[in-house]
Amino acid sequence: MLVLGIESTAHTISLGLVRDGDVLGQVGKTYVPPSGLGIHPREAADHHSQMAPQLLSHLLDRHGVSLSDVDVVAYAAGPGLGPALRVGAVLARAIAIKLGVPIVPVHHGIAHIEIARYATKSCDPLVVLISGGHTVIAGYSDRRYRVFGETLDVAIGNAIDMFAREAGLGFPGVPAVERCGESADRLVEFPMPIVGQDMSYAGLTTYALKLLKEGVPLSVICKSLVEAAYYMLAEVTERALAFTRKSELVVAGGVARSRRLREILSQVGAYHGAEVKVVPDEYAGDNGAMIALTGYYAYKRGVYTTPEESFVRQRWRLDAVDVPWFWDLCNR
């Protein structure tokens, strides 16, 4: 079975191929907004529309398959930016109608988790999902991923990106802020708003910008912001590990590329006897392979729809989605 996956939730348009549960590959292009500006949904959608045909052709040529070989089409149905989501959905519908094949709507966040489980050979982990749009600590229980802690406002990646943009550090913001902070010789105290098991990151961005206006060295602000943001996440993760007693801790999403965050979470895992596994860099960001892979799992368990019912959902909670294939990965 050959599954084509289409990812277009935010700034990246990416297509991937999975055959019989094994990732063949992926291609993608990222929309980079003008300096000092964030993502404009319509401009991102225009970018995706222009890039999609050539990416599809390139992906098929690279792996020596034709479009007619595709058995299932999967697309990221949400959450994400409406105009960008619709580009992927329209492409998926067009291919499904042309080929007469099933179409599978995929939750973007769950796809991040599944590609991380696949790549790290994990069975039943506690998952830390961290990206520009997600900050969630979750674990599987009773048919779904259950949330043990999450952001109350903006995601950790988004918060750091916003500061980077205002400070003139460019995009993507997380690696730029981390690099900036490497030369700092001290830290300044930051608020660390944790409410029960949840975190609030918007205030960290506001506080960092306040320090910038007050003349605190940029490198010091960057290092302090990163440390505060990551240690907030580590505290909630530690509580979740203590509660669930999971033996594996999987780190997924674009911010999983952060070496500093990996160091911090490795210490948390070691203290609680949990093996820490981090998604490989090639699958950390938004990618079509994770959509194709999750689409494959879903279709094998009877989850698919028709082009007429292939909607998108800008707001779609991760814990609202059934995951009937969860234990299948433990029997590979």
Short mmCIF file of C-alpha atoms in Angstrom, two decimals:
data_model
loop_
_atom_site.label_atom_id
_atom_site.label_comp_id
_atom_site.label_asym_id
_atom_site.label_seq_id
_atom_site.Cartn_x
_atom_site.Cartn_y
_atom_site.Cartn_z
CA MET A 1 0.00 0.00 0.00
CA LEU A 2 1.40 3.37 -1.07
CA VAL A 3 0.19 6.42 0.87
CA LEU A 4 0.76 10.03 -0.18
CA GLY A 5 0.74 12.55 2.68
CA ILE A 6 0.19 16.31 2.35
CA GLU A 7 1.17 18.76 5.10
CA SER A 8 0.16 22.43 4.83
CA THR A 9 -0.91 23.59 8.30
CA ALA A 10 1.33 26.67 8.59
CA HIS A 11 4.50 27.91 6.89
CA THR A 12 5.54 24.62 5.28
CA ILE A 13 4.09 22.73 2.33
CA SER A 14 5.46 19.20 2.32
CA LEU A 15 4.58 15.91 0.67
CA GLY A 16 5.69 12.46 1.76
CA LEU A 17 5.36 8.81 0.74
CA VAL A 18 4.90 5.75 2.93
CA ARG A 19 4.80 2.19 1.62
CA ASP A 20 3.41 -0.55 3.85
CA GLY A 21 4.25 1.41 6.99
CA ASP A 22 7.78 2.41 5.98
CA VAL A 23 8.70 5.98 5.15
CA LEU A 24 10.10 6.34 1.63
CA GLY A 25 10.81 10.07 1.77
CA GLN A 26 9.51 13.59 1.69
CA VAL A 27 10.03 16.97 0.04
CA GLY A 28 8.98 20.41 1.17
CA LYS A 29 9.27 24.18 0.93
CA THR A 30 8.87 26.75 3.69
CA TYR A 31 7.27 30.16 3.31
CA VAL A 32 9.53 32.76 4.93
CA PRO A 33 7.70 36.01 5.76
CA PRO A 34 9.32 39.39 5.18
CA SER A 35 11.78 40.48 7.87
CA GLY A 36 10.04 41.64 11.03
CA LEU A 37 6.69 40.14 10.11
CA GLY A 38 4.86 36.96 11.11
CA ILE A 39 3.10 34.46 8.87
CA HIS A 40 0.26 35.95 6.84
CA PRO A 41 -2.18 33.05 6.25
CA ARG A 42 -3.19 34.09 2.74
CA GLU A 43 0.40 34.68 1.62
CA ALA A 44 1.41 31.30 3.06
CA ALA A 45 -1.47 29.69 1.16
CA ASP A 46 -0.40 31.36 -2.09
CA HIS A 47 3.13 30.06 -1.54
CA HIS A 48 1.83 26.53 -0.95
CA SER A 49 -0.36 26.63 -4.06
CA GLN A 50 2.60 27.63 -6.22
CA MET A 51 4.98 25.05 -4.74
CA ALA A 52 2.70 22.00 -4.49
CA PRO A 53 2.70 20.82 -8.16
CA GLN A 54 6.46 20.85 -8.53
CA LEU A 55 6.96 19.23 -5.12
CA LEU A 56 4.58 16.42 -6.06
CA SER A 57 6.39 15.84 -9.34
CA HIS A 58 9.78 15.91 -7.62
CA LEU A 59 8.68 13.45 -4.90
CA LEU A 60 7.28 10.92 -7.38
CA ASP A 61 10.32 11.15 -9.64
CA ARG A 62 12.74 10.77 -6.75
CA HIS A 63 11.16 7.48 -5.65
CA GLY A 64 10.41 6.10 -9.08
CA VAL A 65 6.64 5.93 -8.72
CA SER A 66 3.78 7.45 -10.65
CA LEU A 67 0.70 9.15 -9.30
CA SER A 68 -1.40 6.15 -10.37
CA ASP A 69 0.57 3.98 -7.91
CA VAL A 70 -0.91 5.87 -4.94
CA ASP A 71 -3.51 3.83 -3.03
CA VAL A 72 -4.47 6.32 -0.31
CA VAL A 73 -4.17 10.10 0.07
CA ALA A 74 -3.77 11.61 3.54
CA TYR A 75 -3.86 15.31 4.36
CA ALA A 76 -3.36 17.46 7.46
CA ALA A 77 -6.92 18.47 8.33
CA GLY A 78 -5.96 20.64 11.29
CA PRO A 79 -5.27 22.39 13.50
CA GLY A 80 -3.64 25.23 11.62
CA LEU A 81 -4.12 28.32 9.46
CA GLY A 82 -7.37 28.10 7.48
CA PRO A 83 -6.12 29.24 4.06
CA ALA A 84 -3.01 27.08 4.31
CA LEU A 85 -4.98 24.02 5.44
CA ARG A 86 -7.37 24.37 2.53
CA VAL A 87 -4.54 24.21 -0.01
CA GLY A 88 -3.57 20.76 1.21
CA ALA A 89 -7.18 19.61 1.42
CA VAL A 90 -7.95 20.76 -2.13
CA LEU A 91 -4.87 18.98 -3.49
CA ALA A 92 -5.79 15.80 -1.60
CA ARG A 93 -9.37 15.92 -2.92
CA ALA A 94 -8.21 16.44 -6.50
CA ILE A 95 -5.85 13.46 -6.36
CA ALA A 96 -8.38 11.24 -4.57
CA ILE A 97 -11.08 12.04 -7.16
CA LYS A 98 -8.70 11.55 -10.09
CA LEU A 99 -7.49 8.18 -8.81
CA GLY A 100 -10.69 7.03 -7.13
CA VAL A 101 -8.84 6.28 -3.88
CA PRO A 102 -9.74 6.86 -0.20
CA ILE A 103 -8.82 10.11 1.53
CA VAL A 104 -7.73 10.28 5.19
CA PRO A 105 -7.93 13.42 7.38
CA VAL A 106 -5.01 13.54 9.81
CA HIS A 107 -4.55 15.54 13.00
CA HIS A 108 -1.28 17.47 12.67
CA GLY A 109 -0.24 17.06 16.30
CA ILE A 110 -0.92 13.34 16.38
CA ALA A 111 1.13 12.99 13.19
CA HIS A 112 4.09 14.61 14.99
CA ILE A 113 3.71 12.03 17.76
CA GLU A 114 3.40 9.05 15.43
CA ILE A 115 6.45 9.92 13.33
CA ALA A 116 8.42 10.29 16.57
CA ARG A 117 7.20 6.91 17.87
CA TYR A 118 8.04 5.34 14.50
CA ALA A 119 11.52 6.84 14.25
CA THR A 120 12.50 6.15 17.88
CA LYS A 121 10.84 2.70 18.07
CA SER A 122 8.76 3.70 21.05
CA CYS A 123 5.72 1.84 22.32
CA ASP A 124 3.87 3.58 25.15
CA PRO A 125 5.73 6.81 25.96
CA LEU A 126 4.95 10.06 27.67
CA VAL A 127 5.18 12.56 24.80
CA VAL A 128 6.45 16.13 24.91
CA LEU A 129 5.14 17.76 21.74
CA ILE A 130 6.77 21.14 21.21
CA SER A 131 6.64 23.26 18.08
CA GLY A 132 5.60 26.66 16.79
CA GLY A 133 1.98 25.70 17.31
CA HIS A 134 2.03 23.01 20.03
CA THR A 135 3.17 22.72 23.60
CA VAL A 136 1.57 19.59 25.01
CA ILE A 137 2.59 16.81 27.40
CA ALA A 138 0.47 13.77 26.56
CA GLY A 139 0.18 10.03 27.04
CA TYR A 140 -2.09 7.36 25.66
CA SER A 141 -5.01 6.06 27.69
CA ASP A 142 -8.39 4.60 26.73
CA ARG A 143 -8.30 5.07 22.95
CA ARG A 144 -6.83 8.59 22.91
CA TYR A 145 -3.81 10.70 23.75
CA ARG A 146 -4.65 12.38 27.07
CA VAL A 147 -3.20 15.78 27.91
CA PHE A 148 -1.28 16.02 31.18
CA GLY A 149 -0.24 19.63 30.63
CA GLU A 150 -0.31 22.25 27.88
CA THR A 151 0.15 25.92 27.14
CA LEU A 152 -2.71 28.21 28.13
CA ASP A 153 -1.91 30.74 25.40
CA VAL A 154 0.89 30.57 22.84
CA ALA A 155 3.14 27.62 22.13
CA ILE A 156 6.74 27.67 23.30
CA GLY A 157 8.08 27.97 19.75
CA ASN A 158 5.67 30.76 18.90
CA ALA A 159 6.63 32.71 22.04
CA ILE A 160 10.34 32.55 21.25
CA ASP A 161 9.71 33.30 17.56
CA MET A 162 7.76 36.44 18.50
CA PHE A 163 10.61 37.73 20.61
CA ALA A 164 13.14 36.93 17.88
CA ARG A 165 11.07 38.84 15.34
CA GLU A 166 10.78 41.94 17.56
CA ALA A 167 14.46 41.79 18.49
CA GLY A 168 15.55 41.53 14.85
CA LEU A 169 16.99 38.04 15.17
CA GLY A 170 15.18 36.63 12.14
CA PHE A 171 13.30 33.43 11.38
CA PRO A 172 13.20 30.69 12.58
CA GLY A 173 13.39 32.28 15.99
CA VAL A 174 14.25 29.41 18.34
CA PRO A 175 17.72 28.57 16.96
CA ALA A 176 18.47 32.27 16.50
CA VAL A 177 17.64 33.07 20.12
CA GLU A 178 19.63 30.08 21.36
CA ARG A 179 22.68 31.13 19.33
CA CYS A 180 22.36 34.69 20.62
CA GLY A 181 22.30 33.45 24.20
CA GLU A 182 25.50 31.41 23.91
CA SER A 183 27.67 34.46 24.57
CA ALA A 184 25.78 35.52 27.73
CA ASP A 185 27.81 35.63 30.95
CA ARG A 186 24.84 35.65 33.31
CA LEU A 187 21.11 35.07 33.67
CA VAL A 188 18.36 37.39 34.80
CA GLU A 189 15.30 36.18 36.64
CA PHE A 190 12.18 35.55 34.56
CA PRO A 191 8.61 34.84 35.63
CA MET A 192 7.72 31.16 35.27
CA PRO A 193 3.90 31.04 35.19
CA ILE A 194 2.79 27.44 35.77
CA VAL A 195 -0.88 26.97 36.62
CA GLY A 196 -1.44 23.47 37.92
CA GLN A 197 -0.16 21.30 35.09
CA ASP A 198 -0.40 24.05 32.47
CA MET A 199 2.00 26.77 31.31
CA SER A 200 1.63 30.32 30.07
CA TYR A 201 4.27 31.56 27.64
CA ALA A 202 2.87 34.84 26.32
CA GLY A 203 4.09 36.71 29.40
CA LEU A 204 7.66 35.53 28.87
CA THR A 205 7.74 37.24 25.48
CA THR A 206 6.32 40.44 26.97
CA TYR A 207 8.83 40.39 29.82
CA ALA A 208 11.75 39.75 27.46
CA LEU A 209 10.75 42.74 25.32
CA LYS A 210 10.47 44.87 28.45
CA LEU A 211 14.04 43.96 29.42
CA LEU A 212 15.19 44.78 25.89
CA LYS A 213 13.72 48.30 26.16
CA GLU A 214 15.43 48.71 29.52
CA GLY A 215 18.83 48.07 27.97
CA VAL A 216 19.58 44.60 29.29
CA PRO A 217 22.10 42.96 26.91
CA LEU A 218 20.36 40.97 24.19
CA SER A 219 22.47 37.86 24.78
CA VAL A 220 21.51 37.82 28.46
CA ILE A 221 17.81 38.16 27.61
CA CYS A 222 18.00 35.37 25.04
CA LYS A 223 19.72 32.93 27.37
CA SER A 224 17.37 33.77 30.25
CA LEU A 225 14.26 33.47 28.08
CA VAL A 226 15.28 30.07 26.76
CA GLU A 227 16.20 28.73 30.19
CA ALA A 228 12.94 29.90 31.77
CA ALA A 229 10.81 28.52 28.94
CA TYR A 230 12.53 25.14 28.93
CA TYR A 231 12.60 24.71 32.70
CA MET A 232 8.85 25.45 32.86
CA LEU A 233 8.35 22.61 30.40
CA ALA A 234 10.71 20.38 32.36
CA GLU A 235 8.81 20.93 35.60
CA VAL A 236 5.46 19.93 34.09
CA THR A 237 7.08 16.98 32.31
CA GLU A 238 8.57 15.78 35.57
CA ARG A 239 5.17 15.90 37.26
CA ALA A 240 3.63 13.92 34.39
CA LEU A 241 6.35 11.27 34.56
CA ALA A 242 5.88 10.93 38.30
CA PHE A 243 2.14 10.50 37.81
CA THR A 244 2.13 8.15 34.81
CA ARG A 245 5.33 6.23 35.61
CA LYS A 246 6.01 5.82 31.90
CA SER A 247 9.33 4.21 31.06
CA GLU A 248 9.83 6.19 27.83
CA LEU A 249 9.84 9.93 27.23
CA VAL A 250 9.52 10.92 23.56
CA VAL A 251 10.24 14.47 22.40
CA ALA A 252 8.47 15.46 19.16
CA GLY A 253 7.94 18.61 17.09
CA GLY A 254 10.18 21.29 15.62
CA VAL A 255 11.58 22.58 18.93
CA ALA A 256 12.83 19.05 19.63
CA ARG A 257 15.85 20.06 17.54
CA SER A 258 17.04 22.21 20.47
CA ARG A 259 20.17 20.68 21.98
CA ARG A 260 19.69 22.64 25.21
CA LEU A 261 16.15 21.35 25.66
CA ARG A 262 17.35 17.82 25.02
CA GLU A 263 19.91 18.21 27.81
CA ILE A 264 17.29 19.41 30.27
CA LEU A 265 14.74 16.71 29.44
CA SER A 266 17.45 14.03 29.53
CA GLN A 267 18.11 14.98 33.14
CA VAL A 268 14.39 14.75 33.91
CA GLY A 269 14.14 11.33 32.29
CA ALA A 270 17.22 9.99 34.05
CA TYR A 271 15.90 11.08 37.45
CA HIS A 272 12.63 9.19 36.89
CA GLY A 273 14.13 6.16 35.17
CA ALA A 274 12.58 6.96 31.79
CA GLU A 275 14.50 6.51 28.55
CA VAL A 276 14.48 9.78 26.62
CA LYS A 277 14.04 9.45 22.86
CA VAL A 278 14.09 12.46 20.53
CA VAL A 279 12.60 12.55 17.04
CA PRO A 280 15.35 12.81 14.37
CA ASP A 281 15.85 16.30 13.00
CA GLU A 282 14.53 15.34 9.55
CA TYR A 283 11.14 14.50 11.06
CA ALA A 284 11.04 17.19 13.77
CA GLY A 285 9.53 20.01 11.71
CA ASP A 286 6.30 19.89 9.74
CA ASN A 287 6.65 17.22 7.05
CA GLY A 288 4.57 15.19 4.64
CA ALA A 289 6.04 11.89 5.82
CA MET A 290 4.35 12.18 9.21
CA ILE A 291 0.98 12.80 7.51
CA ALA A 292 1.45 9.83 5.17
CA LEU A 293 2.51 7.56 8.04
CA THR A 294 -0.42 8.49 10.28
CA GLY A 295 -2.73 8.22 7.28
CA TYR A 296 -1.45 4.70 6.71
CA TYR A 297 -2.10 3.70 10.33
CA ALA A 298 -5.55 5.29 10.28
CA TYR A 299 -6.62 3.72 7.00
CA LYS A 300 -5.53 0.26 8.13
CA ARG A 301 -7.91 0.73 11.06
CA GLY A 302 -10.79 1.87 8.88
CA VAL A 303 -10.43 5.63 9.36
CA TYR A 304 -11.02 7.48 6.08
CA THR A 305 -13.56 9.72 4.39
CA THR A 306 -14.80 10.89 1.00
CA PRO A 307 -13.76 14.02 -0.92
CA GLU A 308 -17.18 15.54 -0.15
CA GLU A 309 -16.55 15.15 3.60
CA SER A 310 -12.86 16.08 3.61
CA PHE A 311 -13.12 19.22 5.71
CA VAL A 312 -10.45 21.15 7.60
CA ARG A 313 -10.55 22.19 11.25
CA GLN A 314 -8.52 25.22 12.31
CA ARG A 315 -9.14 24.36 15.96
CA TRP A 316 -8.91 20.67 16.77
CA ARG A 317 -7.80 19.33 20.11
CA LEU A 318 -5.41 16.44 20.15
CA ASP A 319 -7.36 14.66 22.90
CA ALA A 320 -10.55 14.74 20.81
CA VAL A 321 -9.21 12.20 18.29
CA ASP A 322 -9.48 8.41 18.62
CA VAL A 323 -6.23 6.54 17.98
CA PRO A 324 -7.34 2.94 17.27
CA TRP A 325 -3.94 1.98 15.85
CA PHE A 326 -1.91 2.88 18.96
CA TRP A 327 -0.90 -0.61 20.07
CA ASP A 328 -0.13 -1.71 16.50
CA LEU A 329 3.20 0.09 16.69
CA CYS A 330 4.22 -1.95 19.74
CA ASN A 331 3.98 -5.17 17.73
CA ARG A 332 6.30 -4.22 14.88
#
